[in-house]
Rosetta silent file (secondary structure, phi, psi, omega in degrees, C-alpha in Angstrom):
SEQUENCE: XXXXXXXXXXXXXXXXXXXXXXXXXXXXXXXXXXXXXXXXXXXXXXXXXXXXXXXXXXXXXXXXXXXXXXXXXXXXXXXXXXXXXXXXXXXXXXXXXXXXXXXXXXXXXXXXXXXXXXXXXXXXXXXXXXXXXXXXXXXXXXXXXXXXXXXXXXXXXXXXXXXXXXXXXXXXXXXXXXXXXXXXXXXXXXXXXXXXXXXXXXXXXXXXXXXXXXXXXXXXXXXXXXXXXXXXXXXXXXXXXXXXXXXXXXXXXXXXXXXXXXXXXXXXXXXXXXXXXXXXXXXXXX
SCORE:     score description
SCORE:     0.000 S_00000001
   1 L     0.000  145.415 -171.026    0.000    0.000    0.000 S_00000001
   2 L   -69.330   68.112 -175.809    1.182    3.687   -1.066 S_00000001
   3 H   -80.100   26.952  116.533    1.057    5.232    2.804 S_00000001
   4 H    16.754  -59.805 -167.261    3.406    8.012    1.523 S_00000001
   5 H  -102.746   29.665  168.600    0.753   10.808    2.230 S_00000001
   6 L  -106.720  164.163 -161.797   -0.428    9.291    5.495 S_00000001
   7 L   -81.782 -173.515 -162.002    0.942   10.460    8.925 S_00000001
   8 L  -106.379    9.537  166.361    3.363    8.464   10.491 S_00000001
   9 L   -90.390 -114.458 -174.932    1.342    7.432   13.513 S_00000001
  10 L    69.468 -172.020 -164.018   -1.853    5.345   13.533 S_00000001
  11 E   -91.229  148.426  163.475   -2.979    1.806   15.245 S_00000001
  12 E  -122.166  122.867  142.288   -0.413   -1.591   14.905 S_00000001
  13 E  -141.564  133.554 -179.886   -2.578   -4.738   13.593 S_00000001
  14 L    82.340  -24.280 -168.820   -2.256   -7.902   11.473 S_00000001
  15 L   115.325    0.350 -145.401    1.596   -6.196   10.533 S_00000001
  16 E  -124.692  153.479 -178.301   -0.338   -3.284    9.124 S_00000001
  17 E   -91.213   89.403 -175.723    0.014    0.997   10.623 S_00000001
  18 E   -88.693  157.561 -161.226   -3.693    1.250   10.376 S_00000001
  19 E  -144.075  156.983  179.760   -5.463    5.034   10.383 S_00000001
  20 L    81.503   24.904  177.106   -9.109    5.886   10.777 S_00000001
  21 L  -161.668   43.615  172.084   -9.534    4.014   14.133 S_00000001
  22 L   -56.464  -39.440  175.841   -7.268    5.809   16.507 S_00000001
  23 L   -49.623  -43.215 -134.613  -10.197    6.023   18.872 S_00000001
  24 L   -86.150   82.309  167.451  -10.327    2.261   19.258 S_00000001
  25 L    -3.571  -44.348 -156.820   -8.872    0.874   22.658 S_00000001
  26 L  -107.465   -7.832  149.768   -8.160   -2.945   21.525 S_00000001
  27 L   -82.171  105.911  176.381   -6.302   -1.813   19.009 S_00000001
  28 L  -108.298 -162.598 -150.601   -2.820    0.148   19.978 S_00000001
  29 E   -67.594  131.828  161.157   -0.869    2.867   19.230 S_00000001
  30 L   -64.639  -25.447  164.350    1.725    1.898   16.351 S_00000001
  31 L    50.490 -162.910  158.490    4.715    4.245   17.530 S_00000001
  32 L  -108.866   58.617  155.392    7.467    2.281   16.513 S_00000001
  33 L  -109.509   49.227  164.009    6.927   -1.095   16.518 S_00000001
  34 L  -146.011   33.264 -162.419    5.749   -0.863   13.182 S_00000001
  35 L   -65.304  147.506  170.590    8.460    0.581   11.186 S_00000001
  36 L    70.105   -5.664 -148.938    8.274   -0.073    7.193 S_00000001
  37 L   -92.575  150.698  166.257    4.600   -1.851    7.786 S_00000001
  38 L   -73.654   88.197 -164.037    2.222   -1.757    5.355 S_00000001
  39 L   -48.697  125.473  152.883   -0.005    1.532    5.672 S_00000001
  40 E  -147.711  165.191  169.018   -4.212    1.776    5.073 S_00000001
  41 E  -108.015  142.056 -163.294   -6.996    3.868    5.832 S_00000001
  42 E  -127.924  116.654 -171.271  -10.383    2.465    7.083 S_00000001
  43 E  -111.510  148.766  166.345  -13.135    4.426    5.403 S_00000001
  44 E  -135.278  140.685  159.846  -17.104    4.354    5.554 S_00000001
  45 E  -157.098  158.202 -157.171  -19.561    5.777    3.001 S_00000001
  46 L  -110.423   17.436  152.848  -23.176    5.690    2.460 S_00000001
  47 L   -71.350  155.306  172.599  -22.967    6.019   -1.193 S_00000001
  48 L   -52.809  163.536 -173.843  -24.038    3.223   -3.490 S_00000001
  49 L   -71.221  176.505  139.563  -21.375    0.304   -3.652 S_00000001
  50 L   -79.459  127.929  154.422  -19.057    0.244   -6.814 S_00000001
  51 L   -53.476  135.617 -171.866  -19.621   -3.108   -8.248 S_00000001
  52 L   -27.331  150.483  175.816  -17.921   -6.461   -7.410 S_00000001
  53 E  -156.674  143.679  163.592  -14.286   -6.408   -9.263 S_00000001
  54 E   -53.945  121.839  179.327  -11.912   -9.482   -8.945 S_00000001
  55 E   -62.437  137.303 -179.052   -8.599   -8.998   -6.597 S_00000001
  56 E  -160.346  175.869 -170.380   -5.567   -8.487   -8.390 S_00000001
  57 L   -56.724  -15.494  168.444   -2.663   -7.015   -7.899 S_00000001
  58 L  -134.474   28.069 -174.985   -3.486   -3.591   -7.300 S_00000001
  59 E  -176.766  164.767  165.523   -7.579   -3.124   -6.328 S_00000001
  60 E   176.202  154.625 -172.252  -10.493   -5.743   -5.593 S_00000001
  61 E  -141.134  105.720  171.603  -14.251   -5.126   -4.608 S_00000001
  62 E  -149.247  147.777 -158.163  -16.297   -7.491   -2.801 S_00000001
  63 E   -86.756  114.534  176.118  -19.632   -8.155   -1.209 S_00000001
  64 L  -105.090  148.504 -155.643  -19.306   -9.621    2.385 S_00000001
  65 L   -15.173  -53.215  170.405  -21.316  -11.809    4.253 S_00000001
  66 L   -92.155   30.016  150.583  -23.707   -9.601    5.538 S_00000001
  67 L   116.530  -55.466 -170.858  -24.433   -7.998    2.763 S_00000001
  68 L   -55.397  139.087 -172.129  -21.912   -4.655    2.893 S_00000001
  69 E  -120.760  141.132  153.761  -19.281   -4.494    0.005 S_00000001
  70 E   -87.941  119.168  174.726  -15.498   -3.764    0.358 S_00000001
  71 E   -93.270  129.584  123.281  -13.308   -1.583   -1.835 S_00000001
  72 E   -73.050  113.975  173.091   -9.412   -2.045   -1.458 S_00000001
  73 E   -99.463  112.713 -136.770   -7.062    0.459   -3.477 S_00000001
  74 H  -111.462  -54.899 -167.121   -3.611   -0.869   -3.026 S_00000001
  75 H   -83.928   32.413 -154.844   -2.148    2.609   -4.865 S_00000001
  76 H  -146.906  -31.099 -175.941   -4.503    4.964   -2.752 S_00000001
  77 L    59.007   52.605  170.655   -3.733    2.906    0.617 S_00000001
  78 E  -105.715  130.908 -162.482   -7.927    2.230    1.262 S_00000001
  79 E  -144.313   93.912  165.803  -10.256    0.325    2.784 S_00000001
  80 E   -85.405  157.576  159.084  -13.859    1.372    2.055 S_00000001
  81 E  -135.191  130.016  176.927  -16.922    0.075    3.287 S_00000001
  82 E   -87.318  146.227 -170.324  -20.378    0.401    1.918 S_00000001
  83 L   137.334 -163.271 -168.496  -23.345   -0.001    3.822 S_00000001
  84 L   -78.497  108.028 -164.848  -25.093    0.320    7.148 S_00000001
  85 L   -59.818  131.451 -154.917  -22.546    2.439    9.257 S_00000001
  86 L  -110.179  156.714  165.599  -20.420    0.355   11.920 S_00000001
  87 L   -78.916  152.585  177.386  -18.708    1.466   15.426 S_00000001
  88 L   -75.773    0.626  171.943  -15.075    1.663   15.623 S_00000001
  89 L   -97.639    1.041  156.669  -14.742   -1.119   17.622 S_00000001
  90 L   -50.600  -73.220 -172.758  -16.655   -3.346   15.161 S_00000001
  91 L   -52.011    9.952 -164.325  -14.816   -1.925   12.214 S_00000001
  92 L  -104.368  -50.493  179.710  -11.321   -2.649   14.553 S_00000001
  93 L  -149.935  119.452   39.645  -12.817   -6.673   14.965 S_00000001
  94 L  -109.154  -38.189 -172.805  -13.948   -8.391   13.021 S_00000001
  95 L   -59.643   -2.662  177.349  -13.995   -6.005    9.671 S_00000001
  96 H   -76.862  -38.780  175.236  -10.725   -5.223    9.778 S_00000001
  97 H   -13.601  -74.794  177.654   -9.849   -8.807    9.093 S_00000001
  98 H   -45.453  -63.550 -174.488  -11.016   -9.133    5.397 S_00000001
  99 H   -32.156  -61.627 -172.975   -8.588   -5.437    5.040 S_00000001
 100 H   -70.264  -27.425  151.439   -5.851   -7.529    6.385 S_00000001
 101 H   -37.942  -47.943 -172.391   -6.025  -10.388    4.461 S_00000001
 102 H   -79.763  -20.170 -162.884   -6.164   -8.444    1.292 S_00000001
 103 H   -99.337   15.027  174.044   -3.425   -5.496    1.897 S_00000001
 104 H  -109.694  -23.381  168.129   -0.892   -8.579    3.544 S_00000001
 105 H   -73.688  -40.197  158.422   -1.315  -10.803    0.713 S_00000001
 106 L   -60.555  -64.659  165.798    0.028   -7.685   -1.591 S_00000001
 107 L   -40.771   -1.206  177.735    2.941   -7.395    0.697 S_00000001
 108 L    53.451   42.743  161.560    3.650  -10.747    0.302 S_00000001
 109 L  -124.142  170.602 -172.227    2.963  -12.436    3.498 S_00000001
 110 E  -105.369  124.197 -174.508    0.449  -15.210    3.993 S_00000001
 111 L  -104.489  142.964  176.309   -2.731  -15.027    5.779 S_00000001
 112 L  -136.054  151.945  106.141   -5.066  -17.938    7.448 S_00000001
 113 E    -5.807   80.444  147.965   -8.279  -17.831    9.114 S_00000001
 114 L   168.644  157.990  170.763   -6.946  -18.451   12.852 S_00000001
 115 L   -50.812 -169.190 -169.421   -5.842  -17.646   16.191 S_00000001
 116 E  -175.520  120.558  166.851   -2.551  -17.785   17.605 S_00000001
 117 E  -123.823 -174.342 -148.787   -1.225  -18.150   21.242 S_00000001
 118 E  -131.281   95.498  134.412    2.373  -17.646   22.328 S_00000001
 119 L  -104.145  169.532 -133.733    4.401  -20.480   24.752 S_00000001
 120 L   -12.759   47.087  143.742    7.990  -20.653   25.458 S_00000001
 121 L   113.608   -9.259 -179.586    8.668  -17.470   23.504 S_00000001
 122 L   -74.978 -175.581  117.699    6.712  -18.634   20.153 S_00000001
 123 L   -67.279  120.812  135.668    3.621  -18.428   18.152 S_00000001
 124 E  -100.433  107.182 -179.142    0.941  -21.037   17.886 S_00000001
 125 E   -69.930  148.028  173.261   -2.049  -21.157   15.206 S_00000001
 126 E   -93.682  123.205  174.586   -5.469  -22.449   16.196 S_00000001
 127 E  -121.418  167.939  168.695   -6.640  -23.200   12.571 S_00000001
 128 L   153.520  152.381  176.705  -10.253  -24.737   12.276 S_00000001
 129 L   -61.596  177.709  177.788  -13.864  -24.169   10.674 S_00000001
 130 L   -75.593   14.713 -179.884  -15.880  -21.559   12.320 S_00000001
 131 L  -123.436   54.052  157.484  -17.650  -23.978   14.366 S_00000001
 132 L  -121.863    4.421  159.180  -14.220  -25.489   16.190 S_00000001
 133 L    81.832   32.602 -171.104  -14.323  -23.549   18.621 S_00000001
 134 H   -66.595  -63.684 -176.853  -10.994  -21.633   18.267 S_00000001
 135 H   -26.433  -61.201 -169.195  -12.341  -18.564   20.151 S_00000001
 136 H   -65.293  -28.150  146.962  -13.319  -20.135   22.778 S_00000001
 137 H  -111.869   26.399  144.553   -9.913  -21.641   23.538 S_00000001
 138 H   -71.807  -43.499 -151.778   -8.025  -18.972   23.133 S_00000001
 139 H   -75.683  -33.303 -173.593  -10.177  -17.053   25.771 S_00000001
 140 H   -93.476    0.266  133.400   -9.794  -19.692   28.224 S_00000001
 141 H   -52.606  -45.123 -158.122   -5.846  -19.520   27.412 S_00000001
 142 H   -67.450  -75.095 -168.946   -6.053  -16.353   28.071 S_00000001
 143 H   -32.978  -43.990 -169.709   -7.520  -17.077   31.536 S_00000001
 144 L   -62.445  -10.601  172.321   -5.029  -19.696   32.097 S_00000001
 145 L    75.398   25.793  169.122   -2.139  -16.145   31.660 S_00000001
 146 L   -69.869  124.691  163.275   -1.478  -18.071   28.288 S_00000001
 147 E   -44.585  125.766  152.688   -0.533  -14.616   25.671 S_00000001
 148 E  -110.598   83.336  176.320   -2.903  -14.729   23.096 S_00000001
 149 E    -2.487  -64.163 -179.703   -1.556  -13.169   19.659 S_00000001
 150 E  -154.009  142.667  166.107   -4.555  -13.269   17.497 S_00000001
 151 L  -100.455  -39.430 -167.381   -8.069  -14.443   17.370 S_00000001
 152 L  -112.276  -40.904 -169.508   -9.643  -14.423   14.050 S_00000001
 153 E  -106.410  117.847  170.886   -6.240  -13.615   11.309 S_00000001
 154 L  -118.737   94.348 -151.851   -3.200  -15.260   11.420 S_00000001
 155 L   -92.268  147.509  171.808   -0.459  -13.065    9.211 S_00000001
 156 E  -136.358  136.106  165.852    3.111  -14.485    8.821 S_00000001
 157 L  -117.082   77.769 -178.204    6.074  -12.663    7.360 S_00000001
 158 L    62.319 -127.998 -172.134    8.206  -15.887    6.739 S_00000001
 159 L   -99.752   15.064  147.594    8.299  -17.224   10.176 S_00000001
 160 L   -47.631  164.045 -172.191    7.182  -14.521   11.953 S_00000001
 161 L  -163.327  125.709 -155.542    3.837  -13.904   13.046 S_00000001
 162 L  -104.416  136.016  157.145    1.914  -10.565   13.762 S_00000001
 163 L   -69.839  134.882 -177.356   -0.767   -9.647   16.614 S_00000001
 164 L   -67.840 -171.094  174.394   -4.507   -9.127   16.194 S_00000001
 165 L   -80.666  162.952 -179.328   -6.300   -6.773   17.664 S_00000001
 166 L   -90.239   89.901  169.003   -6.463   -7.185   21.983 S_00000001
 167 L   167.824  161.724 -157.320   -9.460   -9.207   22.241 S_00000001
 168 E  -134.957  103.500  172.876  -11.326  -12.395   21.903 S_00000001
 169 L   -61.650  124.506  158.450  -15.308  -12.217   20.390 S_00000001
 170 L   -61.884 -177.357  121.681  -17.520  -15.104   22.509 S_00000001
 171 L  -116.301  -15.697  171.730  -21.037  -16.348   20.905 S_00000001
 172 L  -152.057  159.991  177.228  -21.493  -17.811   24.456 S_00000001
 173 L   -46.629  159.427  168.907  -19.595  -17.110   27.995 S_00000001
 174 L  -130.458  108.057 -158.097  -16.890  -19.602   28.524 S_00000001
 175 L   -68.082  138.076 -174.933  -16.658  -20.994   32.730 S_00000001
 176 L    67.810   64.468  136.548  -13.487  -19.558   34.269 S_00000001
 177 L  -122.849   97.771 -164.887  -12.795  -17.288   31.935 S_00000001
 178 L   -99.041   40.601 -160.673  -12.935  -13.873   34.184 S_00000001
 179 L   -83.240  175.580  166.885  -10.764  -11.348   32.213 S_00000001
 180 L   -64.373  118.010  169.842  -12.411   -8.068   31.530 S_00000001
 181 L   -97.607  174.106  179.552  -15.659   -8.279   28.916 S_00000001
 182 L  -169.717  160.218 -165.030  -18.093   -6.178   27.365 S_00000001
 183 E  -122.694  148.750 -163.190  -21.081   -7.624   24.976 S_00000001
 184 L  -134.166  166.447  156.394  -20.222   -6.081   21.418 S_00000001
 185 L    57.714   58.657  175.089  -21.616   -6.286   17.833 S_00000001
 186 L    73.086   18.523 -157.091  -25.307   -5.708   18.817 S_00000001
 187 L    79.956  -16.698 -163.821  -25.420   -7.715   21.879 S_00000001
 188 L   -90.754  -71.243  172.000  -24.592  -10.924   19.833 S_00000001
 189 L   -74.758  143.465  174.448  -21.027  -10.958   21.228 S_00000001
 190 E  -103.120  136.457 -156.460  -19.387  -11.289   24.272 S_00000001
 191 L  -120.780  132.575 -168.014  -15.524   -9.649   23.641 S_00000001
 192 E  -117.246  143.383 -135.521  -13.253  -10.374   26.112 S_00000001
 193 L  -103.354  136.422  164.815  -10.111   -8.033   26.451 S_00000001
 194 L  -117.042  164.586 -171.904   -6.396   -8.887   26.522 S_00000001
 195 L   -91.743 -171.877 -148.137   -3.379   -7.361   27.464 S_00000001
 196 L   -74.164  153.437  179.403   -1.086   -6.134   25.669 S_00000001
 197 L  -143.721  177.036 -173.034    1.725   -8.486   23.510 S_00000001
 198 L   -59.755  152.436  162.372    4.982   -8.065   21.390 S_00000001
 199 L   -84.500   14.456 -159.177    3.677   -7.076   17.510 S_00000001
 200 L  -168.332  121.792  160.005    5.582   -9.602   15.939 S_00000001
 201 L  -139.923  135.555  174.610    6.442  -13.126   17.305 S_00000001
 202 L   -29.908  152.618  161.608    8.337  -16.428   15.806 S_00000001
 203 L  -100.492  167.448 -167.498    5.964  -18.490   14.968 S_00000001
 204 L  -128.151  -33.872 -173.819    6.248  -21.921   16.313 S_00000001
 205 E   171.152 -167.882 -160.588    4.042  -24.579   14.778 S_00000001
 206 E  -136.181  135.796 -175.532    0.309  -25.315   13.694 S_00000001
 207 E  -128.285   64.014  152.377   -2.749  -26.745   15.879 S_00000001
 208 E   -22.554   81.213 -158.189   -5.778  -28.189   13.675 S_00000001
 209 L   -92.048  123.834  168.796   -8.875  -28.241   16.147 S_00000001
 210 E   -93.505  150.065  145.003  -11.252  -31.515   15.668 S_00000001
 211 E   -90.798  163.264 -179.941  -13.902  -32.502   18.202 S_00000001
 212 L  -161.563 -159.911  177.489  -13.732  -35.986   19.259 S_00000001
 213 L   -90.553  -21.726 -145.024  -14.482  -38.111   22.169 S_00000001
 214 L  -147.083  168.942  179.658  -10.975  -37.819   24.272 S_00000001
 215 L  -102.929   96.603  171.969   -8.286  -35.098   24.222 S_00000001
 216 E  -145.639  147.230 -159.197   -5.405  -36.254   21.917 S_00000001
 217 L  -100.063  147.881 -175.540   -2.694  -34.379   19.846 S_00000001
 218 L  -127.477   94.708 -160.966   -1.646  -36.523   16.283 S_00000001
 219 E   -66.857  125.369  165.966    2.056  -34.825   14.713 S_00000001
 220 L   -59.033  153.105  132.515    1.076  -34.368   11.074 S_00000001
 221 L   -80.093  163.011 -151.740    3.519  -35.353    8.487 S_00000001
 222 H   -79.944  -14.897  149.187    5.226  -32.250    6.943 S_00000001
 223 H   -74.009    8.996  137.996    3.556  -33.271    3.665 S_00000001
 224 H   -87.990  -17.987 -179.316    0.316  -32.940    4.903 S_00000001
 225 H   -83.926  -31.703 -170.695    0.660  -30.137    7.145 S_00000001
 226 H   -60.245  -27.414 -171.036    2.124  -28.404    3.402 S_00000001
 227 H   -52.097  -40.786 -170.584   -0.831  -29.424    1.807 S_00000001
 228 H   -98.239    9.489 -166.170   -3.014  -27.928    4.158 S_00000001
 229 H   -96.002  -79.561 -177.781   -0.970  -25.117    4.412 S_00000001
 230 H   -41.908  -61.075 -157.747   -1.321  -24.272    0.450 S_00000001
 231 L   -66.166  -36.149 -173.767   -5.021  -25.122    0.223 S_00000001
 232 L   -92.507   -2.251  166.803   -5.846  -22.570    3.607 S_00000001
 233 L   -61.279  151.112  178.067   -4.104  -19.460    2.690 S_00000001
 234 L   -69.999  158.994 -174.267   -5.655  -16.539    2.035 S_00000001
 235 L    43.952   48.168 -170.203   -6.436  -15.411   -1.526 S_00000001
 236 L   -42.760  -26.136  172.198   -4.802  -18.247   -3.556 S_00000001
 237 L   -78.419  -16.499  151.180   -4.831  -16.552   -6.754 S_00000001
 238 L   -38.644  143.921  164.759   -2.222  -13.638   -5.032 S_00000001
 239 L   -91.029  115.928  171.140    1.193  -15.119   -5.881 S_00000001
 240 L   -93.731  167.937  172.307    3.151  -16.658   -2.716 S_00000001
 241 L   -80.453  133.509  167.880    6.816  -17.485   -2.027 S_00000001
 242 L   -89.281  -32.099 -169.633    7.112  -21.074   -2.406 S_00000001
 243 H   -59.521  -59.359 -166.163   10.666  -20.698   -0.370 S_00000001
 244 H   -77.316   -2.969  167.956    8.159  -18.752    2.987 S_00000001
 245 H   -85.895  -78.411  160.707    5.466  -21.445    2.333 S_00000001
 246 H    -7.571  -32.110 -169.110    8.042  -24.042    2.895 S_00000001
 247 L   -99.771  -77.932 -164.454    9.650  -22.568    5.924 S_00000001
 248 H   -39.283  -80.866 -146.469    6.044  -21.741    8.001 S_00000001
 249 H   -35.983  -36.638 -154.811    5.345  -25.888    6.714 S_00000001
 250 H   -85.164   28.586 -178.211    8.657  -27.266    7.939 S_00000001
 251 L  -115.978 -177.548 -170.193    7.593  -26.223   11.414 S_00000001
 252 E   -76.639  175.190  171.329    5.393  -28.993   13.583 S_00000001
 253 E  -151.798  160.222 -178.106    2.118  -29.250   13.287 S_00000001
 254 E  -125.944 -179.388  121.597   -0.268  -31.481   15.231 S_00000001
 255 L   -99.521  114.995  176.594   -4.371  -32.103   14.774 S_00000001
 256 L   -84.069  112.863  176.966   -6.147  -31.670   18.191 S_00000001
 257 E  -111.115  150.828 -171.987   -8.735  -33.330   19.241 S_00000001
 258 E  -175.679  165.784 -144.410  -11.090  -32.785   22.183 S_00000001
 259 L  -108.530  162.423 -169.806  -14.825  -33.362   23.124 S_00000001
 260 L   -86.525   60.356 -172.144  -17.366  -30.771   23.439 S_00000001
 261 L  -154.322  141.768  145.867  -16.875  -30.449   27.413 S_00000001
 262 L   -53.946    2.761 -162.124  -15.175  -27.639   29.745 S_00000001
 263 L  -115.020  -37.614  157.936  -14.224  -29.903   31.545 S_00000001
 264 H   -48.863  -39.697 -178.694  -11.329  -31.036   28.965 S_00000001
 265 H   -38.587  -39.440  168.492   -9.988  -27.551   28.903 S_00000001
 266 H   -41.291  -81.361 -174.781   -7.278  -28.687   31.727 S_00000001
 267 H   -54.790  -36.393  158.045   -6.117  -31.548   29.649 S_00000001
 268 H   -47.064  -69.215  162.498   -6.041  -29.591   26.588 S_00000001
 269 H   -40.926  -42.687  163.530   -3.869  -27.356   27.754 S_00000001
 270 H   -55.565  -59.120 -154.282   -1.321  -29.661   29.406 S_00000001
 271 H   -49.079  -83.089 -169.026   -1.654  -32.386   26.404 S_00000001
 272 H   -45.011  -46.216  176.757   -0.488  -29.057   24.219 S_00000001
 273 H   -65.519  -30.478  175.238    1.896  -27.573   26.363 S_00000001
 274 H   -63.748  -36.262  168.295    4.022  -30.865   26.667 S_00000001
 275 H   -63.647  -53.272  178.904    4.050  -31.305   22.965 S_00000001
 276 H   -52.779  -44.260  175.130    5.527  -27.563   22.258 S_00000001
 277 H  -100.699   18.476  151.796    7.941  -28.281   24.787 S_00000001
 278 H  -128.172   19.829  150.123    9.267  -31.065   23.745 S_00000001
 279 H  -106.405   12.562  128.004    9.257  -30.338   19.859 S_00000001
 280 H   -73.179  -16.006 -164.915   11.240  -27.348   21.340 S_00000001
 281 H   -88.421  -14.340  174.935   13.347  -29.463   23.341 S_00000001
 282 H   -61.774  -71.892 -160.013   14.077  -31.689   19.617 S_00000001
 283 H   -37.779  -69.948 -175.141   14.288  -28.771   17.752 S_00000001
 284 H   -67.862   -1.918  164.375   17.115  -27.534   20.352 S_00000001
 285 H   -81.065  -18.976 -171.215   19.028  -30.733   20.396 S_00000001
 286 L   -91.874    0.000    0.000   19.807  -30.403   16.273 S_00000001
């Protein structure tokens, strides 16, 4: 994105120095931990839409789920949105998301659909449909004084990994998780607030969440975690590095399984933490 004529302050999310949401708590200040980052402005107008247009390398227009269509202008450094006007702390989470997918895939890092929590100095993604229930155990990581990175976008710049905005959307409460909350988005959510983390952390490995009957982690081979790697990025028709696909792939990855009970959360959490550290303690033996 051109940010050239934009000031040099704004919000740090996703990797990107975002402007037009300064107001927005759960977002913070970019300063400088966002030097070089890829600048946009988050716009609203209550003009008719511009019609759908295909993403390409410099522009892309599209109608999102509920109805509202997005312009991105890559040489204008923009993010409009048409429609029914939104609060900034909507437009901060979830809507920024779709922005960051599209203006990180022109920079040429790779975006997924998932969280992301941080042990022994790392990144982990949560990947999973929207019914696996990533949200909900990030939040109760959270409780647990696990960092949690990102909830809904998970941007990588080679093996790097960027922080969301500070906060986790519910659809239902989740017991013992007693951080601060606030019900968001109309009443439909409840979004519970975290503190503050580094903008940028190694990434560490990949977590695929299944339900099942029992809590048990299964180490992928790396030519299935690549597979699934290629097939879940965002925007596949953007051109990726095959060398920074490669690299994120070659790290571990497990698929997690666990039963539709609170009561599992305990064992989830151990189960996981024993596996990171000991494909850190392999990793540190080569």
């Amino acid at each position: 994105m051109n940010g050239g004529t934009m000031p040099t302050s704004g919000r740090a999310a996703y990797g990107l120095r975002v402007h037009g949401l300064d107001e927005v708590a759960d977002l913070p200040p970019a300063d400088d931990a966002a030097p070089g980052w890829p600048a946009v402005r988050i716009r609203q107008c209550d003009t008719p839409p511009p019609p759908p247009v295909p993403l390409d390398d410099r522009r892309g227009t599209r109608i999102l789920a509920d109805g509202r269509t997005l312009a991105v202008d890559r040489e204008h450094g923009t993010a409009t949105f048409y429609g029914p006007p939104l609060t900034p702390d909507v437009l901060a989470h979830p809507y920024l998301a779709p922005v960051a997918t599209t203006v990180n895939r022109w920079a040429g890092r790779e975006t997924f659909h998932s969280g992301a929590f941080v042990l022994a100095g790392r990144a982990w993604a949560v990947l999973g449909p929207r019914t696996a229930g990533k949200s909900s155990l990030l939040a109760a990581l959270a409780a647990r004084d696990v960092p949690v990175l990102t909830d809904d976008i998970l941007v990588t710049d080679g093996v790097d990994a960027f922080a969301g905005p500070r906060c986790v959307d519910l659809r239902q409460p989740v017991p013992g998780v007693t951080l601060p909350s606030r019900r968001v988005r109309a009443g439909d959510r409840l979004r519970v607030g975290l503190p503050p983390i580094a903008p940028r952390v190694p990434l560490g490995g990949w977590l695929f969440l299944r339900w099942g009957a029992v809590v048990t982690l299964t180490r992928l081979p790396q030519t299935v975690l690549l597979a699934r790697l290629a097939g879940l990025r965002s925007f596949g028709e953007l051109p990726s590095d095959p060398v920074a696909l490669l690299s994120i792939a070659a790290l571990p990855g497990w698929d997690l399984t666990r039963p539709r009970d609170w009561a599992a959360l305990d064992d989830t959490h151990r189960l996981v933490a024993e596996a990171i550290a000991a494909s850190r303690a392999v990793g540190s033996a080569r």
